[in-house]
Amino acid sequence: MTDYLVRVMTRFGTVRALACVTTTLVQDVCRRHGTYPTPCVALGRALTGGALMGALLKTGQRVALKFEGNGPLRKVVVEADSNGTVRGYVAVPDVDLPPRQGKIDVAGALGRVGLLTVTKDLRLKEPYQGVVGLRSGEIAEDLAYYLAESEQVPSAVALGVYVEPEAGVAAAGGFLVQSLPPADGEMVEKIIRRIGDAPPVTEFLRSGKTPEGMLEFLFDGIPYETLEKRPLAFRCTCSRERVERAIVALGREEVADLAAKQEKADVLCEFCRERYEFSREDVERILSEMAEEKPPGES
Ligand code: ZN
């Protein structure tokens, strides 16, 4: 099954829900970063949460989630856009923690004290930013807390990544359910009960159920309409041109220093681990092009 997301809405628009499978993209990203199981599950949950958040954006908009905690994993960063493209990384990919009560200890790795920062590029003058304290360090609960507190939308979030000891990521996915105004209390109660009865997301997926099947379970007996089904994939937005712009942004002095002292410059994209190599000649060319630019204020 390739990765995709389904978005549905109840008849009077009071509850919307999204469900997705992200197994392939989580495999892809975790392999690139060489993550150990615990960081892989943390990153996979965040990537899945990012995919769900991205699906709520309008065309061309982007969202970034940054989970920072006091644990050894330190940081998980994920970016997603409205087209179903996701990328992300963890600060320390080789954190090795024993399971806690038989489960991968994501909260122990990320830490239970910290911040979740959500930045949205809505193509306005200023990006929108919301910050909340970490609720549990388990990612899904933190995201639900952010949505309720910062965006004032009561939300339930479930995110799951199942890692096989040898084979790696075997299943990943999640769902997001939101109560929209005017709130239909009775319907929300009913769905909350179903969420409570639902097996973990990865159990759903491993038993062969689809995101559509997950939503059918959650909306048991409640009529809804499917608004959209879209593919999801890992993709990085880095390019040699962008890396070159980042080198230019270092300023003349730094670039001159680089050209003088280094045989070559290696730049590693932290999101996808792609390595960009710049020879001394490349750096000298960048420097000479910078010299041609007139300083600001001069005409
Ligand atoms: Zn990249």
PDB file of C-alpha atoms and ligand atoms in Angstrom:
ATOM      1  CA  MET A   1       0.000   0.000   0.000  1.00  0.00           C
ATOM      2  CA  THR A   2       1.468   3.367  -0.979  1.00  0.00           C
ATOM      3  CA  ASP A   3       1.134   6.279   1.409  1.00  0.00           C
ATOM      4  CA  TYR A   4      -1.993   8.393   1.257  1.00  0.00           C
ATOM      5  CA  LEU A   5      -4.394  10.467   3.290  1.00  0.00           C
ATOM      6  CA  VAL A   6      -8.181  10.662   3.357  1.00  0.00           C
ATOM      7  CA  ARG A   7     -10.166  13.698   4.523  1.00  0.00           C
ATOM      8  CA  VAL A   8     -13.821  13.433   5.501  1.00  0.00           C
ATOM      9  CA  MET A   9     -16.537  15.690   6.955  1.00  0.00           C
ATOM     10  CA  THR A  10     -19.838  14.941   8.665  1.00  0.00           C
ATOM     11  CA  ARG A  11     -22.989  16.101   6.916  1.00  0.00           C
ATOM     12  CA  PHE A  12     -23.441  19.419   8.761  1.00  0.00           C
ATOM     13  CA  GLY A  13     -19.718  20.151   8.916  1.00  0.00           C
ATOM     14  CA  THR A  14     -19.388  19.843  12.692  1.00  0.00           C
ATOM     15  CA  VAL A  15     -16.712  17.139  12.706  1.00  0.00           C
ATOM     16  CA  ARG A  16     -13.891  16.679  10.256  1.00  0.00           C
ATOM     17  CA  ALA A  17     -11.384  13.871  10.250  1.00  0.00           C
ATOM     18  CA  LEU A  18      -8.253  12.822   8.430  1.00  0.00           C
ATOM     19  CA  ALA A  19      -6.584   9.434   8.417  1.00  0.00           C
ATOM     20  CA  CYS A  20      -3.400   8.347   6.707  1.00  0.00           C
ATOM     21  CA  VAL A  21      -0.895   5.618   6.115  1.00  0.00           C
ATOM     22  CA  THR A  22       2.745   6.785   6.073  1.00  0.00           C
ATOM     23  CA  THR A  23       4.727   3.532   6.224  1.00  0.00           C
ATOM     24  CA  THR A  24       6.826   4.132   3.102  1.00  0.00           C
ATOM     25  CA  LEU A  25       7.727   7.745   3.806  1.00  0.00           C
ATOM     26  CA  VAL A  26       8.651   6.976   7.419  1.00  0.00           C
ATOM     27  CA  GLN A  27      10.820   4.064   6.223  1.00  0.00           C
ATOM     28  CA  ASP A  28      12.444   6.359   3.695  1.00  0.00           C
ATOM     29  CA  VAL A  29      13.228   9.179   6.134  1.00  0.00           C
ATOM     30  CA  CYS A  30      14.393   6.879   8.956  1.00  0.00           C
ATOM     31  CA  ARG A  31      16.708   5.009   6.581  1.00  0.00           C
ATOM     32  CA  ARG A  32      18.249   8.274   5.361  1.00  0.00           C
ATOM     33  CA  HIS A  33      18.948   9.356   8.937  1.00  0.00           C
ATOM     34  CA  GLY A  34      20.065   5.936  10.180  1.00  0.00           C
ATOM     35  CA  THR A  35      17.759   6.274  13.172  1.00  0.00           C
ATOM     36  CA  TYR A  36      17.697   3.777  16.033  1.00  0.00           C
ATOM     37  CA  PRO A  37      14.203   2.406  16.852  1.00  0.00           C
ATOM     38  CA  THR A  38      13.223   5.018  19.476  1.00  0.00           C
ATOM     39  CA  PRO A  39      14.217   8.100  17.415  1.00  0.00           C
ATOM     40  CA  CYS A  40      12.633   6.406  14.383  1.00  0.00           C
ATOM     41  CA  VAL A  41       9.279   6.102  16.159  1.00  0.00           C
ATOM     42  CA  ALA A  42       9.497   9.704  17.418  1.00  0.00           C
ATOM     43  CA  LEU A  43      10.371  10.990  13.943  1.00  0.00           C
ATOM     44  CA  GLY A  44       7.769   8.765  12.276  1.00  0.00           C
ATOM     45  CA  ARG A  45       5.014  10.021  14.559  1.00  0.00           C
ATOM     46  CA  ALA A  46       6.051  13.626  13.933  1.00  0.00           C
ATOM     47  CA  LEU A  47       6.194  13.066  10.142  1.00  0.00           C
ATOM     48  CA  THR A  48       2.703  11.555  10.256  1.00  0.00           C
ATOM     49  CA  GLY A  49       1.438  14.453  12.393  1.00  0.00           C
ATOM     50  CA  GLY A  50       3.026  16.834   9.882  1.00  0.00           C
ATOM     51  CA  ALA A  51       1.249  15.101   6.995  1.00  0.00           C
ATOM     52  CA  LEU A  52      -2.098  15.478   8.806  1.00  0.00           C
ATOM     53  CA  MET A  53      -1.438  19.157   9.587  1.00  0.00           C
ATOM     54  CA  GLY A  54      -0.306  19.784   6.001  1.00  0.00           C
ATOM     55  CA  ALA A  55      -3.622  18.459   4.698  1.00  0.00           C
ATOM     56  CA  LEU A  56      -5.441  21.275   6.525  1.00  0.00           C
ATOM     57  CA  LEU A  57      -3.505  23.952   4.634  1.00  0.00           C
ATOM     58  CA  LYS A  58      -4.465  25.737   1.450  1.00  0.00           C
ATOM     59  CA  THR A  59      -2.459  25.346  -1.769  1.00  0.00           C
ATOM     60  CA  GLY A  60       1.093  26.667  -1.473  1.00  0.00           C
ATOM     61  CA  GLN A  61       1.073  26.906   2.323  1.00  0.00           C
ATOM     62  CA  ARG A  62       3.598  25.115   4.544  1.00  0.00           C
ATOM     63  CA  VAL A  63       3.772  24.023   8.169  1.00  0.00           C
ATOM     64  CA  ALA A  64       6.757  23.221  10.394  1.00  0.00           C
ATOM     65  CA  LEU A  65       6.546  21.338  13.704  1.00  0.00           C
ATOM     66  CA  LYS A  66       9.458  21.564  16.128  1.00  0.00           C
ATOM     67  CA  PHE A  67       9.380  19.381  19.247  1.00  0.00           C
ATOM     68  CA  GLU A  68      12.136  20.311  21.691  1.00  0.00           C
ATOM     69  CA  GLY A  69      12.517  18.394  24.945  1.00  0.00           C
ATOM     70  CA  ASN A  70      14.864  17.856  27.874  1.00  0.00           C
ATOM     71  CA  GLY A  71      15.580  14.219  26.873  1.00  0.00           C
ATOM     72  CA  PRO A  72      18.571  12.795  24.958  1.00  0.00           C
ATOM     73  CA  LEU A  73      16.782  13.048  21.587  1.00  0.00           C
ATOM     74  CA  ARG A  74      16.664  16.836  22.084  1.00  0.00           C
ATOM     75  CA  LYS A  75      14.690  17.828  18.998  1.00  0.00           C
ATOM     76  CA  VAL A  76      12.379  16.529  16.254  1.00  0.00           C
ATOM     77  CA  VAL A  77      11.715  18.834  13.298  1.00  0.00           C
ATOM     78  CA  VAL A  78       9.185  18.165  10.558  1.00  0.00           C
ATOM     79  CA  GLU A  79       7.980  20.200   7.594  1.00  0.00           C
ATOM     80  CA  ALA A  80       4.963  19.502   5.423  1.00  0.00           C
ATOM     81  CA  ASP A  81       3.098  21.267   2.670  1.00  0.00           C
ATOM     82  CA  SER A  82      -0.397  21.271   1.211  1.00  0.00           C
ATOM     83  CA  ASN A  83       0.640  18.849  -1.560  1.00  0.00           C
ATOM     84  CA  GLY A  84       1.318  15.877   0.723  1.00  0.00           C
ATOM     85  CA  THR A  85       5.078  16.344   0.802  1.00  0.00           C
ATOM     86  CA  VAL A  86       6.831  15.770   4.135  1.00  0.00           C
ATOM     87  CA  ARG A  87      10.424  15.884   5.402  1.00  0.00           C
ATOM     88  CA  GLY A  88      12.024  15.834   8.836  1.00  0.00           C
ATOM     89  CA  TYR A  89      14.926  14.947  11.113  1.00  0.00           C
ATOM     90  CA  VAL A  90      15.855  14.254  14.719  1.00  0.00           C
ATOM     91  CA  ALA A  91      18.748  16.005  16.459  1.00  0.00           C
ATOM     92  CA  VAL A  92      20.239  12.764  17.843  1.00  0.00           C
ATOM     93  CA  PRO A  93      19.349   9.741  15.642  1.00  0.00           C
ATOM     94  CA  ASP A  94      21.230   7.149  17.709  1.00  0.00           C
ATOM     95  CA  VAL A  95      19.478   7.477  21.073  1.00  0.00           C
ATOM     96  CA  ASP A  96      19.155   3.952  22.448  1.00  0.00           C
ATOM     97  CA  LEU A  97      16.586   3.569  25.219  1.00  0.00           C
ATOM     98  CA  PRO A  98      15.123   0.384  26.678  1.00  0.00           C
ATOM     99  CA  PRO A  99      11.360  -0.068  26.199  1.00  0.00           C
ATOM    100  CA  ARG A 100       9.092   1.233  28.933  1.00  0.00           C
ATOM    101  CA  GLN A 101       6.253  -1.096  29.939  1.00  0.00           C
ATOM    102  CA  GLY A 102       6.868  -3.033  26.725  1.00  0.00           C
ATOM    103  CA  LYS A 103       6.579   0.073  24.541  1.00  0.00           C
ATOM    104  CA  ILE A 104       9.116   2.220  22.738  1.00  0.00           C
ATOM    105  CA  ASP A 105       9.828   5.100  25.097  1.00  0.00           C
ATOM    106  CA  VAL A 106       9.351   8.187  22.919  1.00  0.00           C
ATOM    107  CA  ALA A 107       8.590  10.462  25.882  1.00  0.00           C
ATOM    108  CA  GLY A 108      11.736   9.228  27.630  1.00  0.00           C
ATOM    109  CA  ALA A 109      13.791  10.073  24.540  1.00  0.00           C
ATOM    110  CA  LEU A 110      12.277  13.467  23.722  1.00  0.00           C
ATOM    111  CA  GLY A 111      11.692  14.430  27.356  1.00  0.00           C
ATOM    112  CA  ARG A 112       8.482  15.371  29.111  1.00  0.00           C
ATOM    113  CA  VAL A 113       9.456  19.001  29.591  1.00  0.00           C
ATOM    114  CA  GLY A 114       9.881  21.189  26.548  1.00  0.00           C
ATOM    115  CA  LEU A 115       8.143  23.104  23.787  1.00  0.00           C
ATOM    116  CA  LEU A 116       6.231  22.442  20.625  1.00  0.00           C
ATOM    117  CA  THR A 117       6.557  25.277  18.123  1.00  0.00           C
ATOM    118  CA  VAL A 118       4.279  25.281  15.093  1.00  0.00           C
ATOM    119  CA  THR A 119       5.172  27.692  12.289  1.00  0.00           C
ATOM    120  CA  LYS A 120       2.860  28.138   9.342  1.00  0.00           C
ATOM    121  CA  ASP A 121       3.839  29.859   6.155  1.00  0.00           C
ATOM    122  CA  LEU A 122       0.420  30.989   4.983  1.00  0.00           C
ATOM    123  CA  ARG A 123       1.886  33.164   2.220  1.00  0.00           C
ATOM    124  CA  LEU A 124       1.137  36.274   4.242  1.00  0.00           C
ATOM    125  CA  LYS A 125       3.649  38.949   5.240  1.00  0.00           C
ATOM    126  CA  GLU A 126       4.554  37.247   8.495  1.00  0.00           C
ATOM    127  CA  PRO A 127       4.501  33.513   9.244  1.00  0.00           C
ATOM    128  CA  TYR A 128       2.022  32.398  11.891  1.00  0.00           C
ATOM    129  CA  GLN A 129       3.625  30.881  14.980  1.00  0.00           C
ATOM    130  CA  GLY A 130       2.133  29.074  17.982  1.00  0.00           C
ATOM    131  CA  VAL A 131       4.052  27.685  20.953  1.00  0.00           C
ATOM    132  CA  VAL A 132       2.834  25.363  23.712  1.00  0.00           C
ATOM    133  CA  GLY A 133       4.573  23.361  26.414  1.00  0.00           C
ATOM    134  CA  LEU A 134       4.967  19.639  25.748  1.00  0.00           C
ATOM    135  CA  ARG A 135       2.037  17.741  27.195  1.00  0.00           C
ATOM    136  CA  SER A 136       3.515  14.246  27.402  1.00  0.00           C
ATOM    137  CA  GLY A 137       6.450  14.095  24.985  1.00  0.00           C
ATOM    138  CA  GLU A 138       4.613  11.328  23.086  1.00  0.00           C
ATOM    139  CA  ILE A 139       4.032  13.595  20.003  1.00  0.00           C
ATOM    140  CA  ALA A 140       0.320  12.851  19.316  1.00  0.00           C
ATOM    141  CA  GLU A 141      -0.880  14.186  22.664  1.00  0.00           C
ATOM    142  CA  ASP A 142       1.377  17.215  22.285  1.00  0.00           C
ATOM    143  CA  LEU A 143      -0.069  17.985  18.865  1.00  0.00           C
ATOM    144  CA  ALA A 144      -3.665  17.591  20.113  1.00  0.00           C
ATOM    145  CA  TYR A 145      -2.864  19.926  23.009  1.00  0.00           C
ATOM    146  CA  TYR A 146      -1.398  22.500  20.603  1.00  0.00           C
ATOM    147  CA  LEU A 147      -4.494  22.371  18.357  1.00  0.00           C
ATOM    148  CA  ALA A 148      -6.869  22.805  21.305  1.00  0.00           C
ATOM    149  CA  GLU A 149      -4.843  25.453  23.157  1.00  0.00           C
ATOM    150  CA  SER A 150      -3.237  27.513  20.430  1.00  0.00           C
ATOM    151  CA  GLU A 151      -5.679  27.102  17.524  1.00  0.00           C
ATOM    152  CA  GLN A 152      -8.768  26.664  19.737  1.00  0.00           C
ATOM    153  CA  VAL A 153      -9.946  23.590  17.822  1.00  0.00           C
ATOM    154  CA  PRO A 154     -10.792  20.613  20.070  1.00  0.00           C
ATOM    155  CA  SER A 155      -8.868  17.752  18.468  1.00  0.00           C
ATOM    156  CA  ALA A 156      -7.991  14.106  18.958  1.00  0.00           C
ATOM    157  CA  VAL A 157      -4.753  12.868  17.421  1.00  0.00           C
ATOM    158  CA  ALA A 158      -3.430   9.316  17.154  1.00  0.00           C
ATOM    159  CA  LEU A 159      -0.062   8.564  15.593  1.00  0.00           C
ATOM    160  CA  GLY A 160       1.617   5.184  15.370  1.00  0.00           C
ATOM    161  CA  VAL A 161       4.865   3.688  14.083  1.00  0.00           C
ATOM    162  CA  TYR A 162       5.586  -0.017  14.413  1.00  0.00           C
ATOM    163  CA  VAL A 163       9.234  -1.015  14.182  1.00  0.00           C
ATOM    164  CA  GLU A 164      10.301  -4.639  13.697  1.00  0.00           C
ATOM    165  CA  PRO A 165      13.586  -5.476  15.443  1.00  0.00           C
ATOM    166  CA  GLU A 166      15.367  -6.445  12.200  1.00  0.00           C
ATOM    167  CA  ALA A 167      13.212  -5.243   9.319  1.00  0.00           C
ATOM    168  CA  GLY A 168      12.625  -1.659  10.485  1.00  0.00           C
ATOM    169  CA  VAL A 169       9.376   0.268   9.993  1.00  0.00           C
ATOM    170  CA  ALA A 170       6.551  -2.214   9.371  1.00  0.00           C
ATOM    171  CA  ALA A 171       3.599   0.150   9.691  1.00  0.00           C
ATOM    172  CA  ALA A 172       3.003   3.872  10.248  1.00  0.00           C
ATOM    173  CA  GLY A 173      -0.047   6.070  10.128  1.00  0.00           C
ATOM    174  CA  GLY A 174      -2.462   8.155  12.125  1.00  0.00           C
ATOM    175  CA  PHE A 175      -5.666  10.091  12.357  1.00  0.00           C
ATOM    176  CA  LEU A 176      -6.875  13.536  13.390  1.00  0.00           C
ATOM    177  CA  VAL A 177     -10.461  14.280  14.417  1.00  0.00           C
ATOM    178  CA  GLN A 178     -11.620  17.870  15.006  1.00  0.00           C
ATOM    179  CA  SER A 179     -14.836  19.319  16.408  1.00  0.00           C
ATOM    180  CA  LEU A 180     -15.818  22.451  14.477  1.00  0.00           C
ATOM    181  CA  PRO A 181     -18.302  25.143  15.517  1.00  0.00           C
ATOM    182  CA  PRO A 182     -21.148  24.886  16.202  1.00  0.00           C
ATOM    183  CA  ALA A 183     -20.043  21.875  18.268  1.00  0.00           C
ATOM    184  CA  ASP A 184     -22.309  18.854  18.121  1.00  0.00           C
ATOM    185  CA  GLY A 185     -21.726  17.608  21.678  1.00  0.00           C
ATOM    186  CA  GLU A 186     -23.579  14.360  21.258  1.00  0.00           C
ATOM    187  CA  MET A 187     -21.744  13.386  18.083  1.00  0.00           C
ATOM    188  CA  VAL A 188     -18.393  14.358  19.588  1.00  0.00           C
ATOM    189  CA  GLU A 189     -19.093  12.191  22.670  1.00  0.00           C
ATOM    190  CA  LYS A 190     -19.928   9.265  20.452  1.00  0.00           C
ATOM    191  CA  ILE A 191     -16.729   9.635  18.428  1.00  0.00           C
ATOM    192  CA  ILE A 192     -14.626  10.056  21.578  1.00  0.00           C
ATOM    193  CA  ARG A 193     -16.025   6.731  22.839  1.00  0.00           C
ATOM    194  CA  ARG A 194     -15.101   5.077  19.539  1.00  0.00           C
ATOM    195  CA  ILE A 195     -11.591   6.549  19.711  1.00  0.00           C
ATOM    196  CA  GLY A 196     -11.322   5.035  23.202  1.00  0.00           C
ATOM    197  CA  ASP A 197     -12.399   1.631  21.847  1.00  0.00           C
ATOM    198  CA  ALA A 198     -10.110   1.799  18.814  1.00  0.00           C
ATOM    199  CA  PRO A 199      -7.028  -0.425  18.682  1.00  0.00           C
ATOM    200  CA  PRO A 200      -3.655   1.327  18.170  1.00  0.00           C
ATOM    201  CA  VAL A 201      -3.253   2.740  14.649  1.00  0.00           C
ATOM    202  CA  THR A 202      -0.439   0.337  13.811  1.00  0.00           C
ATOM    203  CA  GLU A 203      -2.588  -2.645  14.835  1.00  0.00           C
ATOM    204  CA  PHE A 204      -5.253  -1.376  12.435  1.00  0.00           C
ATOM    205  CA  LEU A 205      -2.772  -1.107   9.584  1.00  0.00           C
ATOM    206  CA  ARG A 206      -1.001  -4.373  10.331  1.00  0.00           C
ATOM    207  CA  SER A 207      -4.322  -6.192  10.235  1.00  0.00           C
ATOM    208  CA  GLY A 208      -4.714  -4.958   6.655  1.00  0.00           C
ATOM    209  CA  LYS A 209      -7.110  -2.076   7.346  1.00  0.00           C
ATOM    210  CA  THR A 210      -6.896   1.110   5.290  1.00  0.00           C
ATOM    211  CA  PRO A 211      -7.225   4.761   6.406  1.00  0.00           C
ATOM    212  CA  GLU A 212     -10.803   4.576   5.074  1.00  0.00           C
ATOM    213  CA  GLY A 213     -11.377   1.574   7.348  1.00  0.00           C
ATOM    214  CA  MET A 214     -10.035   3.514  10.316  1.00  0.00           C
ATOM    215  CA  LEU A 215     -12.515   6.352   9.660  1.00  0.00           C
ATOM    216  CA  GLU A 216     -15.392   3.888   9.218  1.00  0.00           C
ATOM    217  CA  PHE A 217     -14.571   2.513  12.648  1.00  0.00           C
ATOM    218  CA  LEU A 218     -14.397   5.964  14.288  1.00  0.00           C
ATOM    219  CA  PHE A 219     -17.621   7.247  12.658  1.00  0.00           C
ATOM    220  CA  ASP A 220     -19.576   4.081  13.377  1.00  0.00           C
ATOM    221  CA  GLY A 221     -23.130   4.867  12.254  1.00  0.00           C
ATOM    222  CA  ILE A 222     -22.453   8.596  11.718  1.00  0.00           C
ATOM    223  CA  PRO A 223     -22.890   9.633   8.061  1.00  0.00           C
ATOM    224  CA  TYR A 224     -19.991  11.506   6.486  1.00  0.00           C
ATOM    225  CA  GLU A 225     -18.696  12.532   3.115  1.00  0.00           C
ATOM    226  CA  THR A 226     -15.228  11.837   1.730  1.00  0.00           C
ATOM    227  CA  LEU A 227     -13.808  15.141   0.526  1.00  0.00           C
ATOM    228  CA  GLU A 228     -10.420  14.074  -0.666  1.00  0.00           C
ATOM    229  CA  LYS A 229      -7.853  11.313  -1.046  1.00  0.00           C
ATOM    230  CA  ARG A 230      -4.289  12.395  -1.728  1.00  0.00           C
ATOM    231  CA  PRO A 231      -0.912  10.677  -1.978  1.00  0.00           C
ATOM    232  CA  LEU A 232       1.759  11.390   0.644  1.00  0.00           C
ATOM    233  CA  ALA A 233       5.508  11.199   0.105  1.00  0.00           C
ATOM    234  CA  PHE A 234       8.858  12.192   1.480  1.00  0.00           C
ATOM    235  CA  ARG A 235      10.497  14.905  -0.582  1.00  0.00           C
ATOM    236  CA  CYS A 236      13.177  17.411   0.299  1.00  0.00           C
ATOM    237  CA  THR A 237      13.160  20.933  -1.065  1.00  0.00           C
ATOM    238  CA  CYS A 238      16.935  21.329  -0.973  1.00  0.00           C
ATOM    239  CA  SER A 239      18.938  21.918  -4.150  1.00  0.00           C
ATOM    240  CA  ARG A 240      22.439  23.002  -5.119  1.00  0.00           C
ATOM    241  CA  GLU A 241      21.056  26.446  -5.932  1.00  0.00           C
ATOM    242  CA  ARG A 242      19.513  26.815  -2.459  1.00  0.00           C
ATOM    243  CA  VAL A 243      22.713  25.665  -0.766  1.00  0.00           C
ATOM    244  CA  GLU A 244      24.600  28.247  -2.833  1.00  0.00           C
ATOM    245  CA  ARG A 245      22.214  30.944  -1.625  1.00  0.00           C
ATOM    246  CA  ALA A 246      22.901  29.816   1.948  1.00  0.00           C
ATOM    247  CA  ILE A 247      26.646  30.174   1.318  1.00  0.00           C
ATOM    248  CA  VAL A 248      26.090  33.697  -0.063  1.00  0.00           C
ATOM    249  CA  ALA A 249      24.097  34.495   3.089  1.00  0.00           C
ATOM    250  CA  LEU A 250      27.227  33.812   5.183  1.00  0.00           C
ATOM    251  CA  GLY A 251      28.580  37.154   3.965  1.00  0.00           C
ATOM    252  CA  ARG A 252      31.711  38.182   2.032  1.00  0.00           C
ATOM    253  CA  GLU A 253      34.159  37.764   4.886  1.00  0.00           C
ATOM    254  CA  GLU A 254      33.105  34.187   5.702  1.00  0.00           C
ATOM    255  CA  VAL A 255      33.044  33.113   2.062  1.00  0.00           C
ATOM    256  CA  ALA A 256      36.482  34.675   1.407  1.00  0.00           C
ATOM    257  CA  ASP A 257      37.771  32.810   4.450  1.00  0.00           C
ATOM    258  CA  LEU A 258      36.278  29.561   3.118  1.00  0.00           C
ATOM    259  CA  ALA A 259      37.897  30.067  -0.304  1.00  0.00           C
ATOM    260  CA  ALA A 260      41.280  30.809   1.282  1.00  0.00           C
ATOM    261  CA  LYS A 261      41.400  28.015   3.846  1.00  0.00           C
ATOM    262  CA  GLN A 262      39.423  25.063   2.480  1.00  0.00           C
ATOM    263  CA  GLU A 263      40.247  22.740  -0.388  1.00  0.00           C
ATOM    264  CA  LYS A 264      36.504  22.159  -0.748  1.00  0.00           C
ATOM    265  CA  ALA A 265      33.332  22.812   1.192  1.00  0.00           C
ATOM    266  CA  ASP A 266      30.855  20.059   1.999  1.00  0.00           C
ATOM    267  CA  VAL A 267      27.328  21.068   2.896  1.00  0.00           C
ATOM    268  CA  LEU A 268      24.991  18.446   4.312  1.00  0.00           C
ATOM    269  CA  CYS A 269      21.211  18.961   4.147  1.00  0.00           C
ATOM    270  CA  GLU A 270      19.968  18.197   7.635  1.00  0.00           C
ATOM    271  CA  PHE A 271      16.546  17.147   6.315  1.00  0.00           C
ATOM    272  CA  CYS A 272      17.615  14.506   3.769  1.00  0.00           C
ATOM    273  CA  ARG A 273      21.381  13.967   4.369  1.00  0.00           C
ATOM    274  CA  GLU A 274      22.127  14.922   0.762  1.00  0.00           C
ATOM    275  CA  ARG A 275      25.729  16.101   0.480  1.00  0.00           C
ATOM    276  CA  TYR A 276      26.592  19.097  -1.706  1.00  0.00           C
ATOM    277  CA  GLU A 277      30.230  19.501  -2.579  1.00  0.00           C
ATOM    278  CA  PHE A 278      31.739  22.866  -3.504  1.00  0.00           C
ATOM    279  CA  SER A 279      35.308  22.929  -4.827  1.00  0.00           C
ATOM    280  CA  ARG A 280      37.621  25.862  -4.122  1.00  0.00           C
ATOM    281  CA  GLU A 281      36.870  27.074  -7.679  1.00  0.00           C
ATOM    282  CA  ASP A 282      33.127  26.941  -6.917  1.00  0.00           C
ATOM    283  CA  VAL A 283      33.575  28.984  -3.743  1.00  0.00           C
ATOM    284  CA  GLU A 284      35.808  31.497  -5.578  1.00  0.00           C
ATOM    285  CA  ARG A 285      33.176  31.882  -8.282  1.00  0.00           C
ATOM    286  CA  ILE A 286      30.476  32.482  -5.646  1.00  0.00           C
ATOM    287  CA  LEU A 287      32.751  35.070  -4.027  1.00  0.00           C
ATOM    288  CA  SER A 288      33.417  36.866  -7.325  1.00  0.00           C
ATOM    289  CA  GLU A 289      29.696  36.984  -8.071  1.00  0.00           C
ATOM    290  CA  MET A 290      29.101  38.448  -4.624  1.00  0.00           C
ATOM    291  CA  ALA A 291      31.722  41.125  -5.356  1.00  0.00           C
ATOM    292  CA  GLU A 292      29.768  42.225  -8.414  1.00  0.00           C
ATOM    293  CA  GLU A 293      26.728  43.000  -6.314  1.00  0.00           C
ATOM    294  CA  LYS A 294      26.519  46.598  -5.268  1.00  0.00           C
ATOM    295  CA  PRO A 295      26.291  47.212  -1.546  1.00  0.00           C
ATOM    296  CA  PRO A 296      22.822  48.277  -0.402  1.00  0.00           C
ATOM    297  CA  GLY A 297      22.048  51.975  -0.585  1.00  0.00           C
ATOM    298  CA  GLU A 298      24.301  52.604  -3.596  1.00  0.00           C
ATOM    299  CA  SER A 299      22.819  53.112  -7.006  1.00  0.00           C
TER     300      SER A 299
HETATM  301 ZN    ZN B   1      17.550  18.009   1.581  1.00  0.00          ZN
END
